[in-house]
CSV table of C-alpha atoms in Angstrom, one decimal:
chain,number,residue,atom,x,y,z
A,8,MET,CA,0.0,0.0,0.0
A,9,GLU,CA,1.3,3.4,-1.0
A,10,TYR,CA,0.5,6.5,1.1
A,11,LEU,CA,0.4,10.1,0.1
A,12,GLU,CA,1.9,12.8,2.3
A,13,PHE,CA,-1.3,13.8,4.0
A,14,GLU,CA,-2.1,10.1,4.6
A,15,LEU,CA,1.0,9.5,6.8
A,16,PRO,CA,-1.0,9.7,10.1
A,17,ILE,CA,-3.1,6.8,8.8
A,18,LYS,CA,0.1,4.8,7.9
A,19,GLU,CA,1.5,5.3,11.4
A,20,LEU,CA,-1.7,4.1,13.1
A,21,GLU,CA,-2.0,1.1,10.8
A,22,GLU,CA,1.7,0.1,11.6
A,23,GLN,CA,0.9,0.4,15.3
A,24,LEU,CA,-2.2,-1.8,14.9
A,25,GLN,CA,-0.1,-4.4,13.0
A,26,LYS,CA,2.6,-4.4,15.7
A,27,CYS,CA,-0.1,-4.7,18.4
A,28,MET,CA,-1.6,-7.8,16.7
A,29,VAL,CA,1.8,-9.4,16.2
A,30,ILE,CA,2.5,-9.0,20.0
A,31,GLY,CA,-0.8,-10.6,20.8
A,32,GLU,CA,-0.1,-13.6,18.5
A,33,GLU,CA,3.5,-14.1,19.7
A,34,SER,CA,2.9,-13.8,23.5
A,35,ASP,CA,0.3,-14.5,26.1
A,36,VAL,CA,-0.5,-10.8,26.6
A,37,ASP,CA,-4.1,-9.8,26.0
A,38,VAL,CA,-3.9,-6.8,23.6
A,39,THR,CA,-7.6,-6.9,22.5
A,40,GLU,CA,-8.5,-3.6,24.2
A,41,THR,CA,-5.3,-1.8,23.0
A,42,CYS,CA,-6.0,-3.0,19.4
A,43,SER,CA,-9.6,-1.8,19.7
A,44,GLN,CA,-8.5,1.6,20.9
A,45,ILE,CA,-6.1,1.9,17.9
A,46,GLU,CA,-8.8,0.8,15.5
A,47,LYS,CA,-11.2,3.5,16.8
A,48,LYS,CA,-8.5,6.1,16.5
A,49,LEU,CA,-7.7,4.9,13.0
A,50,ASP,CA,-11.3,5.2,11.9
A,51,GLN,CA,-11.6,8.7,13.3
A,52,THR,CA,-8.4,9.8,11.7
A,53,ARG,CA,-9.5,8.5,8.3
A,54,LYS,CA,-12.8,10.4,8.6
A,55,ASP,CA,-11.1,13.6,9.7
A,56,ILE,CA,-8.6,13.5,6.9
A,57,TYR,CA,-10.9,12.6,4.0
A,58,LYS,CA,-13.8,14.8,4.9
A,59,ASN,CA,-11.5,17.9,4.9
A,60,LEU,CA,-9.4,17.4,1.7
A,61,THR,CA,-8.1,20.5,-0.1
A,62,ALA,CA,-8.3,20.8,-3.9
A,63,TRP,CA,-4.6,19.9,-4.2
A,64,GLN,CA,-5.1,16.8,-2.0
A,65,LYS,CA,-7.9,15.7,-4.3
A,66,VAL,CA,-5.6,16.1,-7.3
A,67,GLN,CA,-3.1,13.9,-5.5
A,68,LEU,CA,-5.7,11.3,-4.8
A,69,SER,CA,-6.8,11.3,-8.4
A,70,ARG,CA,-3.3,10.3,-9.4
A,71,HIS,CA,-2.8,7.7,-6.7
A,72,PRO,CA,-0.7,4.8,-8.1
A,73,SER,CA,-3.2,2.3,-6.7
A,74,ARG,CA,-6.3,4.0,-8.2
A,75,PRO,CA,-8.2,1.9,-10.7
A,76,TYR,CA,-7.8,2.9,-14.4
A,77,THR,CA,-10.2,2.5,-17.3
A,78,MET,CA,-9.5,-1.1,-18.1
A,79,ASP,CA,-9.9,-2.0,-14.4
A,80,TYR,CA,-13.5,-0.6,-14.5
A,81,ILE,CA,-14.2,-2.2,-17.9
A,82,ASN,CA,-13.0,-5.7,-16.8
A,83,ALA,CA,-14.8,-5.5,-13.4
A,84,ILE,CA,-18.0,-4.2,-14.9
A,85,CYS,CA,-18.2,-6.3,-18.1
A,86,GLY,CA,-16.2,-9.4,-17.2
A,87,ASP,CA,-15.7,-11.8,-20.2
A,88,THR,CA,-18.2,-9.9,-22.4
A,89,PHE,CA,-15.7,-7.1,-23.3
A,90,LEU,CA,-14.3,-7.2,-26.8
A,91,GLU,CA,-11.6,-4.6,-27.4
A,92,LEU,CA,-11.5,-2.9,-30.8
A,93,HIS,CA,-8.3,-1.4,-32.3
A,94,GLY,CA,-7.0,1.2,-34.7
A,95,ASP,CA,-8.3,4.4,-36.4
A,96,ARG,CA,-8.1,2.9,-39.9
A,97,ASN,CA,-5.7,5.7,-40.8
A,98,VAL,CA,-2.4,5.7,-38.9
A,99,LYS,CA,-2.1,3.1,-36.1
A,100,ASP,CA,-3.6,1.8,-32.9
A,101,ASP,CA,-3.1,4.3,-30.1
A,102,LYS,CA,-2.5,2.4,-26.9
A,103,ALA,CA,-3.3,5.4,-24.7
A,104,MET,CA,-7.0,5.2,-25.9
A,105,VAL,CA,-8.9,2.0,-25.4
A,106,GLY,CA,-12.3,1.0,-26.5
A,107,GLY,CA,-14.6,-1.8,-27.3
A,108,LEU,CA,-18.0,-3.5,-26.8
A,109,GLY,CA,-19.1,-4.9,-23.5
A,110,LYS,CA,-22.2,-5.7,-21.5
A,111,ILE,CA,-23.7,-4.6,-18.2
A,112,GLY,CA,-26.4,-7.3,-17.6
A,113,ASP,CA,-28.1,-7.8,-20.9
A,114,GLN,CA,-27.4,-4.3,-22.2
A,115,SER,CA,-24.5,-3.7,-24.6
A,116,TYR,CA,-22.4,-0.5,-24.4
A,117,MET,CA,-19.5,0.9,-26.4
A,118,PHE,CA,-16.8,1.7,-23.8
A,119,ILE,CA,-14.1,4.2,-24.6
A,120,GLY,CA,-11.4,5.7,-22.3
A,121,GLN,CA,-7.8,6.7,-21.7
A,122,GLN,CA,-5.6,4.1,-20.2
A,123,LYS,CA,-2.5,4.7,-18.0
A,124,GLY,CA,0.2,2.3,-17.1
A,125,TYR,CA,0.9,0.5,-13.8
A,126,ASN,CA,4.7,0.6,-13.9
A,127,THR,CA,7.5,2.1,-16.0
A,128,LYS,CA,7.2,-0.3,-18.9
A,129,THR,CA,3.4,-0.1,-19.2
A,130,ARG,CA,3.4,3.7,-18.7
A,131,GLN,CA,5.6,4.0,-21.7
A,132,TYR,CA,3.5,1.5,-23.6
A,133,ARG,CA,0.4,3.6,-22.8
A,134,ASN,CA,2.2,6.9,-23.3
A,135,PHE,CA,1.2,7.9,-19.7
A,136,GLY,CA,-2.5,8.0,-20.8
A,137,MET,CA,-1.8,10.9,-23.3
A,138,ALA,CA,-3.5,10.1,-26.6
A,139,ASN,CA,-2.3,11.1,-30.0
A,140,PRO,CA,-4.7,12.2,-32.8
A,141,GLU,CA,-5.1,8.6,-33.9
A,142,GLY,CA,-6.4,7.8,-30.4
A,143,TYR,CA,-9.2,10.4,-30.7
A,144,ARG,CA,-9.9,9.2,-34.3
A,145,LYS,CA,-10.2,5.7,-33.0
A,146,ALA,CA,-12.6,6.9,-30.3
A,147,LEU,CA,-14.7,8.6,-32.9
A,148,ARG,CA,-14.7,5.6,-35.2
A,149,LEU,CA,-16.0,3.5,-32.3
A,150,MET,CA,-18.7,6.1,-31.5
A,151,LYS,CA,-19.9,6.1,-35.1
A,152,SER,CA,-20.1,2.3,-35.0
A,153,ALA,CA,-22.1,2.5,-31.8
A,154,GLU,CA,-24.4,5.0,-33.5
A,155,LYS,CA,-24.9,2.8,-36.5
A,156,PHE,CA,-26.0,-0.2,-34.3
A,157,LYS,CA,-27.9,2.0,-31.8
A,158,ILE,CA,-25.6,1.1,-28.9
A,159,PRO,CA,-25.1,3.6,-26.0
A,160,VAL,CA,-21.6,5.1,-25.5
A,161,VAL,CA,-19.8,5.2,-22.1
A,162,CYS,CA,-16.5,7.3,-21.8
A,163,PHE,CA,-14.1,7.0,-19.0
A,164,VAL,CA,-11.9,10.1,-18.7
A,165,ASP,CA,-8.5,9.8,-17.0
A,166,THR,CA,-5.7,11.8,-18.7
A,167,PRO,CA,-3.1,14.4,-17.9
A,168,GLY,CA,-3.8,15.8,-21.3
A,169,ALA,CA,-3.5,15.0,-25.0
A,170,TYR,CA,0.0,14.2,-26.2
A,171,PRO,CA,1.7,17.6,-27.0
A,172,GLY,CA,4.6,16.2,-29.1
A,173,ILE,CA,5.5,17.6,-32.5
A,174,GLU,CA,4.4,14.5,-34.3
A,175,ALA,CA,1.0,14.7,-32.7
A,176,GLU,CA,0.6,18.3,-33.9
A,177,GLU,CA,1.8,17.3,-37.4
A,178,ARG,CA,-1.0,14.7,-37.5
A,179,GLY,CA,-3.6,17.2,-36.4
A,180,GLN,CA,-4.1,16.9,-32.7
A,181,GLY,CA,-6.2,20.0,-32.4
A,182,GLU,CA,-8.4,19.1,-35.3
A,183,ALA,CA,-8.9,15.5,-34.0
A,184,ILE,CA,-10.1,16.8,-30.6
A,185,ALA,CA,-12.3,19.5,-32.2
A,186,ARG,CA,-13.8,17.0,-34.6
A,187,ASN,CA,-14.7,14.7,-31.7
A,188,ILE,CA,-16.4,17.5,-29.8
A,189,LEU,CA,-18.5,18.4,-32.8
A,190,GLU,CA,-19.4,14.8,-33.6
A,191,MET,CA,-20.3,13.9,-30.0
A,192,THR,CA,-22.7,16.8,-29.7
A,193,ARG,CA,-24.8,15.3,-32.6
A,194,LEU,CA,-24.3,11.6,-31.9
A,195,LYS,CA,-27.8,10.0,-32.0
A,196,VAL,CA,-27.2,7.5,-29.1
A,197,PRO,CA,-27.0,8.2,-25.4
A,198,ILE,CA,-23.5,9.2,-24.1
A,199,ILE,CA,-22.5,8.8,-20.5
A,200,VAL,CA,-19.2,10.3,-19.5
A,201,ILE,CA,-17.5,9.4,-16.2
A,202,ILE,CA,-14.3,11.2,-14.9
A,203,ILE,CA,-12.5,8.6,-13.0
A,204,GLY,CA,-9.2,10.3,-12.4
A,205,GLU,CA,-7.6,13.3,-14.1
A,206,GLY,CA,-9.7,15.4,-16.5
A,207,ALA,CA,-7.1,17.7,-18.1
A,208,SER,CA,-7.7,20.2,-20.9
A,209,GLY,CA,-8.6,19.2,-24.5
A,210,GLY,CA,-7.3,15.7,-23.8
A,211,ALA,CA,-10.4,15.1,-21.6
A,212,LEU,CA,-12.8,17.1,-23.8
A,213,GLY,CA,-12.0,14.9,-26.8
A,214,ILE,CA,-14.2,12.2,-25.2
A,215,GLY,CA,-15.9,14.4,-22.6
A,216,VAL,CA,-19.1,15.5,-24.3
A,217,GLY,CA,-22.1,13.6,-22.9
A,218,ASP,CA,-25.8,13.6,-22.1
A,219,LYS,CA,-24.7,12.8,-18.5
A,220,VAL,CA,-21.3,13.8,-17.2
A,221,LEU,CA,-20.4,12.2,-13.8
A,222,MET,CA,-17.4,12.9,-11.7
A,223,LEU,CA,-16.0,10.6,-9.0
A,224,GLU,CA,-15.6,12.4,-5.7
A,225,ASN,CA,-11.8,12.7,-5.7
A,226,THR,CA,-11.2,13.7,-9.3
A,227,TRP,CA,-10.5,16.9,-11.1
A,228,TYR,CA,-11.6,18.5,-14.3
A,229,SER,CA,-9.9,21.7,-15.7
A,230,VAL,CA,-8.4,23.5,-18.7
A,231,ILE,CA,-5.0,23.2,-17.1
A,232,SER,CA,-3.2,21.2,-14.4
A,233,PRO,CA,-2.3,23.1,-11.1
A,234,GLU,CA,1.4,22.6,-11.8
A,235,SER,CA,1.2,24.1,-15.3
A,236,CYS,CA,-1.0,27.0,-14.1
A,237,SER,CA,1.5,27.7,-11.3
A,238,SER,CA,4.5,27.6,-13.7
A,239,ILE,CA,2.7,30.1,-16.0
A,240,LEU,CA,1.5,32.5,-13.4
A,241,TRP,CA,4.4,32.3,-10.9
A,242,ARG,CA,7.2,30.8,-13.0
A,243,SER,CA,7.4,28.0,-10.4
A,244,TRP,CA,5.6,24.8,-9.4
A,245,GLU,CA,5.7,25.8,-5.8
A,246,TYR,CA,2.3,27.5,-6.0
A,247,LYS,CA,0.5,24.5,-7.3
A,248,GLU,CA,-1.7,24.2,-4.1
A,249,GLN,CA,-2.8,27.9,-4.5
A,250,ALA,CA,-3.4,27.3,-8.2
A,251,ALA,CA,-5.6,24.2,-7.5
A,252,GLU,CA,-7.8,26.2,-5.2
A,253,SER,CA,-8.1,29.1,-7.7
A,254,LEU,CA,-8.9,26.8,-10.7
A,255,LYS,CA,-12.1,25.5,-9.0
A,256,LEU,CA,-11.4,22.0,-10.4
A,257,THR,CA,-12.9,19.7,-7.9
A,258,ALA,CA,-16.1,17.7,-8.4
A,259,THR,CA,-18.0,20.0,-6.0
A,260,ASP,CA,-16.8,23.1,-7.9
A,261,MET,CA,-17.8,21.6,-11.2
A,262,LYS,CA,-21.3,20.6,-10.0
A,263,LYS,CA,-21.8,24.1,-8.5
A,264,GLN,CA,-20.9,25.6,-11.9
A,265,GLY,CA,-23.3,23.3,-13.7
A,266,LEU,CA,-20.5,21.7,-15.8
A,267,VAL,CA,-21.1,18.2,-14.6
A,268,ASP,CA,-24.4,16.5,-13.7
A,269,GLU,CA,-23.6,14.3,-10.7
A,270,ILE,CA,-20.9,13.6,-8.2
A,271,VAL,CA,-20.3,9.8,-7.6
A,272,LYS,CA,-19.4,9.2,-4.0
A,273,GLU,CA,-16.2,7.2,-3.4
A,274,PRO,CA,-15.4,4.8,-0.5
A,275,LEU,CA,-13.6,6.4,2.5
A,276,GLY,CA,-10.0,6.7,1.4
A,277,GLY,CA,-10.7,7.0,-2.3
A,278,ALA,CA,-11.7,4.6,-5.2
A,279,HIS,CA,-8.6,2.4,-4.6
A,280,ALA,CA,-9.6,1.8,-0.9
A,281,ASN,CA,-12.5,-0.4,-1.9
A,282,ARG,CA,-12.3,-1.2,-5.6
A,283,LYS,CA,-15.2,-3.6,-5.5
A,284,LYS,CA,-17.6,-1.1,-4.1
A,285,THR,CA,-16.4,1.6,-6.5
A,286,PHE,CA,-17.0,-0.7,-9.5
A,287,GLU,CA,-20.5,-1.6,-8.3
A,288,THR,CA,-21.4,2.0,-7.8
A,289,VAL,CA,-20.2,3.1,-11.3
A,290,ALA,CA,-22.0,0.2,-13.0
A,291,ASN,CA,-25.2,1.1,-11.2
A,292,LYS,CA,-24.9,4.7,-12.2
A,293,ILE,CA,-24.3,3.8,-15.8
A,294,SER,CA,-27.4,1.5,-15.9
A,295,SER,CA,-29.7,4.0,-14.1
A,296,HIS,CA,-28.7,6.9,-16.3
A,297,PHE,CA,-29.1,4.8,-19.4
A,298,GLU,CA,-32.6,3.8,-18.3
A,299,GLU,CA,-33.4,7.5,-18.1
A,300,LEU,CA,-31.8,8.4,-21.5
A,301,LYS,CA,-33.2,5.5,-23.5
A,302,LYS,CA,-36.7,7.1,-23.2
A,303,LEU,CA,-35.6,10.0,-25.4
A,304,SER,CA,-35.7,9.7,-29.2
A,305,PRO,CA,-32.5,10.4,-31.1
A,306,LYS,CA,-33.8,13.8,-32.1
A,307,GLU,CA,-34.6,14.7,-28.4
A,308,LEU,CA,-31.2,13.4,-27.3
A,309,VAL,CA,-29.3,15.6,-29.6
A,310,LYS,CA,-31.5,18.7,-28.9
A,311,THR,CA,-31.2,18.3,-25.1
A,312,ARG,CA,-27.4,17.7,-25.3
A,313,MET,CA,-26.8,20.8,-27.5
A,314,GLU,CA,-29.0,23.0,-25.3
A,315,LYS,CA,-27.1,21.8,-22.2
A,316,TYR,CA,-23.7,22.8,-23.6
A,317,ALA,CA,-25.1,26.1,-25.1
A,318,GLU,CA,-26.3,27.2,-21.7
A,319,MET,CA,-22.9,26.7,-20.0
A,320,GLY,CA,-21.3,30.0,-19.0
A,321,VAL,CA,-24.5,31.9,-19.4
A,322,PHE,CA,-25.4,34.1,-16.4
A,323,SER,CA,-27.6,37.0,-15.5
A,324,GLU,CA,-26.8,39.8,-13.2
């Protein structure tokens, strides 16, 4: 188990509890009461830490190395029914963007999302979850296939941004993202978007337009990362915590601004603390929102979606 800096008090108490249990097993000393007191203190410490997280601490949790990624959700939700589809039929298969068909119960969905790696080798293989233009074109190809066969689309957003390399720009990174945004607004099937980790810039928007946009509790969604914002404004990464607060990038801020539709509660300690519960919650949310959206005709879906995005940023004094 890996711990973030603000989780160190929890780590210390867990180590104390482990030592206490070992003493009880290796000797005749009754440590039941002591262990019980440590457990109570541990539970209270967890509650105190996680109910008062700052914006920057939520950013850290969204990047936790143990946090489940797109394929973890898909495999847990769909099981053996998932069939991965590859390639954009133009350049190559982008490993940072995954997609394919899968079922929740008896209902088929087209799942699409950015995939990060678990270690150095897989992170390089997945390009750290930063898709190239062919990744977004693959995503669009799958969405168009879903539309053709009247299959709803589910997008999992988890990226530090679209890949900013020269070769990506040469192949039309900006155009690919813009094309996806345009096409997603007029796709004639339900689209459910779930931000499961980082939702950074155009990299997230490229698969982020939906009838329902959900954010897990400890995720962020913003035009720029706190570190990049800090380096632009203060010429240093040292002000990233201040930048995170100012950017209003948390799920609560996004919901308040009307930019997302729902906040999905995570288990205490984050999505990685109880993966099974997180996967069940996300699967139930997908099913319940689809039941609501399938009542609308394709024309109503597109009209409602376009109106929703047209109203964003509108205010009256």
